[in-house]
C-alpha positions as a printed NumPy array, in Angstrom:
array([[ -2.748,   8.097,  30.672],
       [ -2.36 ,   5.293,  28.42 ],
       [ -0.51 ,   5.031,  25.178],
       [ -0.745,   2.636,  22.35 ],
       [  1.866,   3.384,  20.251],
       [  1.903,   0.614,  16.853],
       [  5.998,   0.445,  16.579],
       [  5.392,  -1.441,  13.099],
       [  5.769,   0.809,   9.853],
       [  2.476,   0.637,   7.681],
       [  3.081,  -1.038,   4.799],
       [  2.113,  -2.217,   1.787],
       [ -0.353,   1.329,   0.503],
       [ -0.269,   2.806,   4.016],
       [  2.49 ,   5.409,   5.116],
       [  5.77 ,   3.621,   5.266],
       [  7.668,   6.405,   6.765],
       [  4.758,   7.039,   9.412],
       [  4.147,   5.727,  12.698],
       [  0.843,   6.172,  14.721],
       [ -0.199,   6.659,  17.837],
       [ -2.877,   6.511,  20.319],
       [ -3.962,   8.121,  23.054],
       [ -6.536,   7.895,  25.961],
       [ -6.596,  11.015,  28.143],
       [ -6.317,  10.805,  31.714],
       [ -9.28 ,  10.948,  34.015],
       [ -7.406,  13.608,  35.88 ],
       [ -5.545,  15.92 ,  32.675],
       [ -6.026,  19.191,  33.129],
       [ -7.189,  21.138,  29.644],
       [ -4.142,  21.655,  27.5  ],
       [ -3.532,  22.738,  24.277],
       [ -3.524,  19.615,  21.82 ],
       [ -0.278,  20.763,  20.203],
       [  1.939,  21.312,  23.98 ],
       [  0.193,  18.035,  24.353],
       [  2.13 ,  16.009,  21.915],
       [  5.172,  17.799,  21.504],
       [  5.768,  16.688,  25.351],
       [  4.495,  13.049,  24.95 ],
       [  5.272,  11.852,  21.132],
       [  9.077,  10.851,  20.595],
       [ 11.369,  13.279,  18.801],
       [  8.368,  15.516,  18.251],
       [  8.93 ,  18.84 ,  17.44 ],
       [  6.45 ,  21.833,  17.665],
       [  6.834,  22.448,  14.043],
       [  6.36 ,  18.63 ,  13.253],
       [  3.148,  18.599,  15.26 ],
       [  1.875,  21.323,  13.885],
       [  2.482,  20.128,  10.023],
       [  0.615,  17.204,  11.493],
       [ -2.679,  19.279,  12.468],
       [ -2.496,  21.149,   9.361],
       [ -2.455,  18.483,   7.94 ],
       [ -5.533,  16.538,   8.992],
       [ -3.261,  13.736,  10.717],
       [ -4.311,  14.505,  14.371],
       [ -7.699,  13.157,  15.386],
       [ -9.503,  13.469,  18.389],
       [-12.779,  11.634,  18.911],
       [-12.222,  10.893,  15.509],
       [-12.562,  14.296,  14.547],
       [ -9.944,  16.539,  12.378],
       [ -8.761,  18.891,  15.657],
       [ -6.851,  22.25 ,  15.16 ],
       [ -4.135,  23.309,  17.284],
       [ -5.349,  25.542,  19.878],
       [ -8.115,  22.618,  20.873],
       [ -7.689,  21.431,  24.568],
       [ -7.579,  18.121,  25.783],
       [ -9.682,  17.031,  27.714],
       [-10.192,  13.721,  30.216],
       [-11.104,  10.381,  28.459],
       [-10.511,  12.147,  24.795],
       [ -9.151,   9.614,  21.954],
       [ -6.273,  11.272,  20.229],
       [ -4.919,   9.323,  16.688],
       [ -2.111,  10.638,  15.336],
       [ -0.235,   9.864,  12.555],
       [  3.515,  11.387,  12.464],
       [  6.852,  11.412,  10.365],
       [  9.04 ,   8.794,  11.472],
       [ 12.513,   9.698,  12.886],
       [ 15.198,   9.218,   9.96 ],
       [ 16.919,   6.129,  10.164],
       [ 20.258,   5.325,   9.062],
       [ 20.546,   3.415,   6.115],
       [ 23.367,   1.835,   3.714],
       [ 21.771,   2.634,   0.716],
       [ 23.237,   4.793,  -2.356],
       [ 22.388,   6.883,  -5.047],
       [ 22.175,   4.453,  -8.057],
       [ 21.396,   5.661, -11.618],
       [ 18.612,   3.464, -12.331],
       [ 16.182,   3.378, -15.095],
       [ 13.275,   4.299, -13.631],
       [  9.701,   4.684, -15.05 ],
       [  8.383,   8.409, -14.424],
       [  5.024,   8.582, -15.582],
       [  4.909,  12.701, -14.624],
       [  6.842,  15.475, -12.728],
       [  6.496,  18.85 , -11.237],
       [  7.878,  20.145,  -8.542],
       [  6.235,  18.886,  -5.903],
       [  6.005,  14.894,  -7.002],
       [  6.395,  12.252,  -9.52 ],
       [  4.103,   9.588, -10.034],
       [  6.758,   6.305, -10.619],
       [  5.637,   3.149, -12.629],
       [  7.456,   0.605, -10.636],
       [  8.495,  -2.963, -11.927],
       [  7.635,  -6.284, -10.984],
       [ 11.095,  -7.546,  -9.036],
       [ 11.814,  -3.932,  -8.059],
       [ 12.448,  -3.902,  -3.907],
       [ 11.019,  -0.133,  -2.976],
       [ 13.105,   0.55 ,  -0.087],
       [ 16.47 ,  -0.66 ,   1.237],
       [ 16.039,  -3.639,   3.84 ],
       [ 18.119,  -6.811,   5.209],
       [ 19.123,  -7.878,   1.528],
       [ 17.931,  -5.485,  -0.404],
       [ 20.74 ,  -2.754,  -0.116],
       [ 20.849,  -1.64 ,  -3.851],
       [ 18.873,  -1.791,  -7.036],
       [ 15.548,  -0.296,  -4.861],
       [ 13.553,   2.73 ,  -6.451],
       [ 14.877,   4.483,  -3.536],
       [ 18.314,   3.942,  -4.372],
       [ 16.929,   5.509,  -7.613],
       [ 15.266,   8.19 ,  -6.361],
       [ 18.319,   9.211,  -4.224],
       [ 20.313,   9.553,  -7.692],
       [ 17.322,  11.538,  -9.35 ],
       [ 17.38 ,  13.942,  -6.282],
       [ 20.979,  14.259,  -5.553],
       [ 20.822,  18.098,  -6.889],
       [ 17.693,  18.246,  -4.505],
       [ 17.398,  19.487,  -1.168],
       [ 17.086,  15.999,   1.759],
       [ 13.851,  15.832,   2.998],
       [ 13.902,  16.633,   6.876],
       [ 13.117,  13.344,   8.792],
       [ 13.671,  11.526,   6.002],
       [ 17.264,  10.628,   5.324],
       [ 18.197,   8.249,   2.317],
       [ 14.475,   6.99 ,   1.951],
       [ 13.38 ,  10.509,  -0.316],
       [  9.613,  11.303,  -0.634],
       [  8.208,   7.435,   0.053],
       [  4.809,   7.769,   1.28 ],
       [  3.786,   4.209,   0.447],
       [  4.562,   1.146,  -1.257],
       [  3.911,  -1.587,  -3.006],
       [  5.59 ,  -5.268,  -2.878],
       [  8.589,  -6.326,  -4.473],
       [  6.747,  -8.466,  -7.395],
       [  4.072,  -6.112,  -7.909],
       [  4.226,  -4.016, -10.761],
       [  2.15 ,  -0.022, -11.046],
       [  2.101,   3.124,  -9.824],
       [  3.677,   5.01 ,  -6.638],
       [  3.465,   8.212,  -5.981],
       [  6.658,  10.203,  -4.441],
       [  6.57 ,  13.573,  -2.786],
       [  9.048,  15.881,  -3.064],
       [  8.605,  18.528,  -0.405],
       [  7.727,  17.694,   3.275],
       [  4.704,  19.645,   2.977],
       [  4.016,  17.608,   0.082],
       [  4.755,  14.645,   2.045],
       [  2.601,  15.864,   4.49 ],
       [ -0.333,  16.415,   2.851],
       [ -0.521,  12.984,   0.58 ],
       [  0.367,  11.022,   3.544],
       [ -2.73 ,  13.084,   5.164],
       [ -4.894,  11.275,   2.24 ],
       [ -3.822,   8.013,   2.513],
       [ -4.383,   9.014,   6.433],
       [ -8.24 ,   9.265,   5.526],
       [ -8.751,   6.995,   2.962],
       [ -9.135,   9.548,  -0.019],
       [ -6.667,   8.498,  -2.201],
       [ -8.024,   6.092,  -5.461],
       [ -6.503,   3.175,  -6.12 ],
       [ -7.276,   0.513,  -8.123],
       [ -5.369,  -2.786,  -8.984],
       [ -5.829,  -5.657, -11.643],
       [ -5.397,  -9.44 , -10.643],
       [ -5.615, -12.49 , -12.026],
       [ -7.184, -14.864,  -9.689],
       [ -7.902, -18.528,  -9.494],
       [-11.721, -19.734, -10.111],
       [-14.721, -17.833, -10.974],
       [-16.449, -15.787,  -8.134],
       [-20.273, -16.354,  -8.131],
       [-20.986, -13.16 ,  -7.693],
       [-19.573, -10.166, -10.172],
       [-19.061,  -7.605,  -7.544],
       [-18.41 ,  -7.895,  -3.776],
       [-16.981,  -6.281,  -0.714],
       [-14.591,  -7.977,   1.529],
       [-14.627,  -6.481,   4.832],
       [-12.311,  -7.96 ,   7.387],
       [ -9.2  ,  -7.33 ,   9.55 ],
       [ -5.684,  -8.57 ,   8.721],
       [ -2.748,  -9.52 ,  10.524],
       [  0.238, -11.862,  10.328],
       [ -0.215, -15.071,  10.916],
       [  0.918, -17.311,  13.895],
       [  2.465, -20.234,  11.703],
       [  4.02 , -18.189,   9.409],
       [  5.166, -14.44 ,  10.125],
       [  5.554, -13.237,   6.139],
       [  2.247, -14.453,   5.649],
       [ -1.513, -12.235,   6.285],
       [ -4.195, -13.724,   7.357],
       [ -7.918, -12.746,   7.261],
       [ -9.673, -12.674,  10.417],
       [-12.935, -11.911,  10.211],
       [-14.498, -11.801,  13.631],
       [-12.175,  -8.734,  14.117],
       [ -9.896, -10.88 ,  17.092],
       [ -6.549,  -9.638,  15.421],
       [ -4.981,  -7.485,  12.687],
       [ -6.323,  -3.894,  10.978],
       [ -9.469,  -3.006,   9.827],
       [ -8.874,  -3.738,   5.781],
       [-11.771,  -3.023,   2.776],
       [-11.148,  -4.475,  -0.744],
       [-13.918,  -3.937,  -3.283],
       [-13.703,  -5.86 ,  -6.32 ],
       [-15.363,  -6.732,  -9.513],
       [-15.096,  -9.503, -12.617],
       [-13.965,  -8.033, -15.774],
       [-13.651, -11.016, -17.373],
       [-14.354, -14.6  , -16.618],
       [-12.037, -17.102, -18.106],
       [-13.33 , -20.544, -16.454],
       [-11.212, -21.468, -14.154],
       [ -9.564, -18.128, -14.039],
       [-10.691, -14.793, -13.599],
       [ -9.284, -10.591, -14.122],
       [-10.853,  -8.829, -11.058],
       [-10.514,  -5.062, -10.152],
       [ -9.789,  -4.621,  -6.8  ],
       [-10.339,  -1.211,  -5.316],
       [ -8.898,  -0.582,  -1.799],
       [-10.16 ,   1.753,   1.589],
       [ -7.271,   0.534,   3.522],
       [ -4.055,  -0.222,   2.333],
       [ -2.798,  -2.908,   4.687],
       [  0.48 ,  -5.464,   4.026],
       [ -0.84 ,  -8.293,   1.336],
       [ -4.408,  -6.832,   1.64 ],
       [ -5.229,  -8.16 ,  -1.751],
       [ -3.428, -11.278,  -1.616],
       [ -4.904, -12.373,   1.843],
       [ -8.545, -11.195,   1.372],
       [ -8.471, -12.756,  -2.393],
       [ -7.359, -15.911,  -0.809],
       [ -9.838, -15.467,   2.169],
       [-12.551, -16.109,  -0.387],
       [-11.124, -19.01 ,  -2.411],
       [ -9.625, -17.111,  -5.204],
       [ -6.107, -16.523,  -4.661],
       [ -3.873, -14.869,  -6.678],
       [ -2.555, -16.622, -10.234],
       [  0.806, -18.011,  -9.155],
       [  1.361, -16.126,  -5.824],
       [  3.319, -18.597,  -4.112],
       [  3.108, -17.63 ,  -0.771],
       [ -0.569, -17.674,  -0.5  ],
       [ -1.111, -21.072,  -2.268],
       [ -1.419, -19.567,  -6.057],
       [  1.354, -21.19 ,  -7.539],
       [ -0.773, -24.927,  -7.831],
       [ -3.178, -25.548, -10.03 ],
       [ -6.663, -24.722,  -8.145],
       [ -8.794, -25.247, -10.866],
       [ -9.084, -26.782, -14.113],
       [ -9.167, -30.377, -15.951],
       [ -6.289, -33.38 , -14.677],
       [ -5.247, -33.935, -18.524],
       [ -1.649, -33.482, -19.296],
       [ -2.173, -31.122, -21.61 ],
       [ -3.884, -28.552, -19.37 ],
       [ -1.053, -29.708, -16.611],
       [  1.431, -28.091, -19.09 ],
       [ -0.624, -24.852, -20.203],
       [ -0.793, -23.556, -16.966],
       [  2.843, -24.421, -15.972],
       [  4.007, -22.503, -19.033],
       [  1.8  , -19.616, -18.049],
       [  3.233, -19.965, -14.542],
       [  6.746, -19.543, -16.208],
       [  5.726, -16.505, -18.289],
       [  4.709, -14.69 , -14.953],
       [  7.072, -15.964, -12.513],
       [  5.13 , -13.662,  -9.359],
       [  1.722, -12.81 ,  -8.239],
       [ -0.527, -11.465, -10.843],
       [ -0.884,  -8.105,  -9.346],
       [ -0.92 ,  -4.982, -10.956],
       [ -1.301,  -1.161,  -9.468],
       [ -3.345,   0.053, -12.114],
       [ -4.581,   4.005, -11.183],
       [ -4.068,   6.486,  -8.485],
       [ -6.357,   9.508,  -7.965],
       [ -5.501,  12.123,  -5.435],
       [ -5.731,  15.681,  -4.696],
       [ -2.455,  17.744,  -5.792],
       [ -1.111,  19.132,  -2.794],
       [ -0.661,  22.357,  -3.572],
       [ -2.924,  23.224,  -6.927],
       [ -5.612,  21.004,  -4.873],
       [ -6.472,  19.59 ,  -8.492],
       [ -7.62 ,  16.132,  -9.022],
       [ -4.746,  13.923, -10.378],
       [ -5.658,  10.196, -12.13 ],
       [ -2.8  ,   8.413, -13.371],
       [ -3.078,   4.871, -14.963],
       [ -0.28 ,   2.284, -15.875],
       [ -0.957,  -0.174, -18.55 ],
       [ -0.49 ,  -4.066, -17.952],
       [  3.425,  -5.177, -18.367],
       [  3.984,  -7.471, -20.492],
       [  3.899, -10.287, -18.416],
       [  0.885,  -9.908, -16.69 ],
       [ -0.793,  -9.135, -20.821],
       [  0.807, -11.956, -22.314],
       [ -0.57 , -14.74 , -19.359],
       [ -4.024, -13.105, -19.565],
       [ -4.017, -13.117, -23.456],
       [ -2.213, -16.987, -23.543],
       [ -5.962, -18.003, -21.202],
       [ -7.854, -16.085, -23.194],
       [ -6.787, -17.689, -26.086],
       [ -6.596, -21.396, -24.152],
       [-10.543, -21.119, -22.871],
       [-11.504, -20.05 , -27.118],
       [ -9.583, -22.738, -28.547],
       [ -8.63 , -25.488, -26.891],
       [-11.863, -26.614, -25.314]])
């Protein structure tokens, strides 16, 4: 038998506290019940874990949503997608201000910050939403499998501002992780990008992965030779000659998605430093304009990236949920300052 298992936590959109795995059956495995099957061969598996996994719609075979009394069989492709173990962590409870857009009992939907760090990491002990979160749940029960790092089932990067949603129930947990899983979850961003795209709607369709030079940084590659699978659709809302607001819709949720496939066409993101956004890309060489866009660099010192909506199914009403965050003020008062600029000044 072999096993792939991806030891790096999805990031960016896609399951933080998950890790995959694959499997290719043996030529020579006898039939055996799918859920004996993992709980012997996935680390600190439990029965119950793999089972929540099943329900849940995490556990393909042939690509295929399985249930647990299915048999494996020789040469069958098993994905799954399973709760991390819990990892120890330094972090604590902090009483933060954080933005909660809505509550029940089974989630919140969070309105993060730009400059906000989402989870605790090499230099980034406190002042995280989790280290929030841990404070807003302290007279909640912990999360099996999920110590100090409460109800994450995505994230977003540090300087980008919008929406995250937080479960706060494994089975909650679960289940949104299961839609993320399968690509059913809604979300749609606002950028500011450099340059006008020809076209007012496109599709980019390539995989990602870090680069060689420079391990922070995602590359597109689009013959497919490295990286994930990654889909951004996005469309011009407004055209503002030599920059542009798109709406970028994701399939996948990979690290940087936006930031490398906007670059990957010639339109990187409005002062995103590490992917070449933070010089001036288009525009006139007169002083004047030299000084506009420096001043709008200083009024939105980060990428112009904002995590606009999210639509998903409630996990336990099974209603449809839309949330939307409007622009901070940063990101509206650099779009406003060029729409004002391209009316007046030329």
């Amino acid at each position: 038998m072999e096993e792939v298992f991806d030891g790096e936590e999805f990031e960016e959109e896609e399951l933080e506290l998950f890790e995959h795995y694959n499997f290719i059956i043996d030529k020579g495995q006898s039939p055996t019940r799918i859920d004996k099957f993992l709980t012997e061969r996935v680390t600190n598996a439990t029965r119950n874990k793999v089972q929540n996994a099943i329900d849940t719609g995490m556990v393909l075979v042939n690509g295929a949503v399985t249930k647990s009394n299915y048999k494996v069989r020789p040469l069958d492709e098993v994905k799954v997608m399973m709760e991390s173990p819990s990892k120890k962590t330094e972090s604590q409870p902090e009483d933060l201000d954080l933005d909660i857009l809505y509550e029940d009992e089974h989630l919140m939907i969070v309105n993060k910050p730009a400059g906000m760090v989402v989870h605790p990491a090499h230099g980034n002990w406190t002042g995280t939403l989790v280290n929030g979160l841990m404070y807003h749940f302290n007279q909640l029960p912990e999360l099996p499998g999920n110590t100090g790092r409460p109800g994450l089932v995505h994230r977003i990067d540090k300087d980008t501002s919008g929406l995250l949603v937080v479960a706060k129930s494994e089975l909650a947990m679960s289940d949104l992780a299961g839609q993320f899983f399968h690509h059913t979850i809604e979300r749609t961003y606002l950028a500011l990008v450099w340059g006008e795209p020809k076209d007012e709607v496109g599709t980019i369709n390539t995989h990602v992965g870090r680069s060689a030079k420079n391990r922070k940084v995602i590359e597109a590659y689009p013959d497919g030779s490295q990286g994930k699978h990654a889909i951004t659709h996005w469309k011009v809302l407004k055209s503002l000659r030599y920059v542009s607001l798109v709406q970028c819709n994701l399939e996948t949720g990979r690290t940087h998605q936006i930031r490398a496939h906007m670059r990957y066409i010639g339109h990187p993101l409005f002062n995103d430093a590490m992917y070449g956004g933070d010089k001036i890309r288009k525009g006139t060489q007169f002083s004047k304009y030299k000084s506009f866009v420096h001043n709008c660099f200083a009024m939105i010192p980060r990428q112009a990236l904002h995590a606009m909506s999210l639509g998903f199914v409630h996990p336990f009403t099974k209603e449809k949920m839309y949330f939307e965050a409007p622009l901070p003020s940063d990101f509206a008062q650099v779009l406003e300052k060029w729409e004002n600029y391209v009316t007046y000044e030329n």
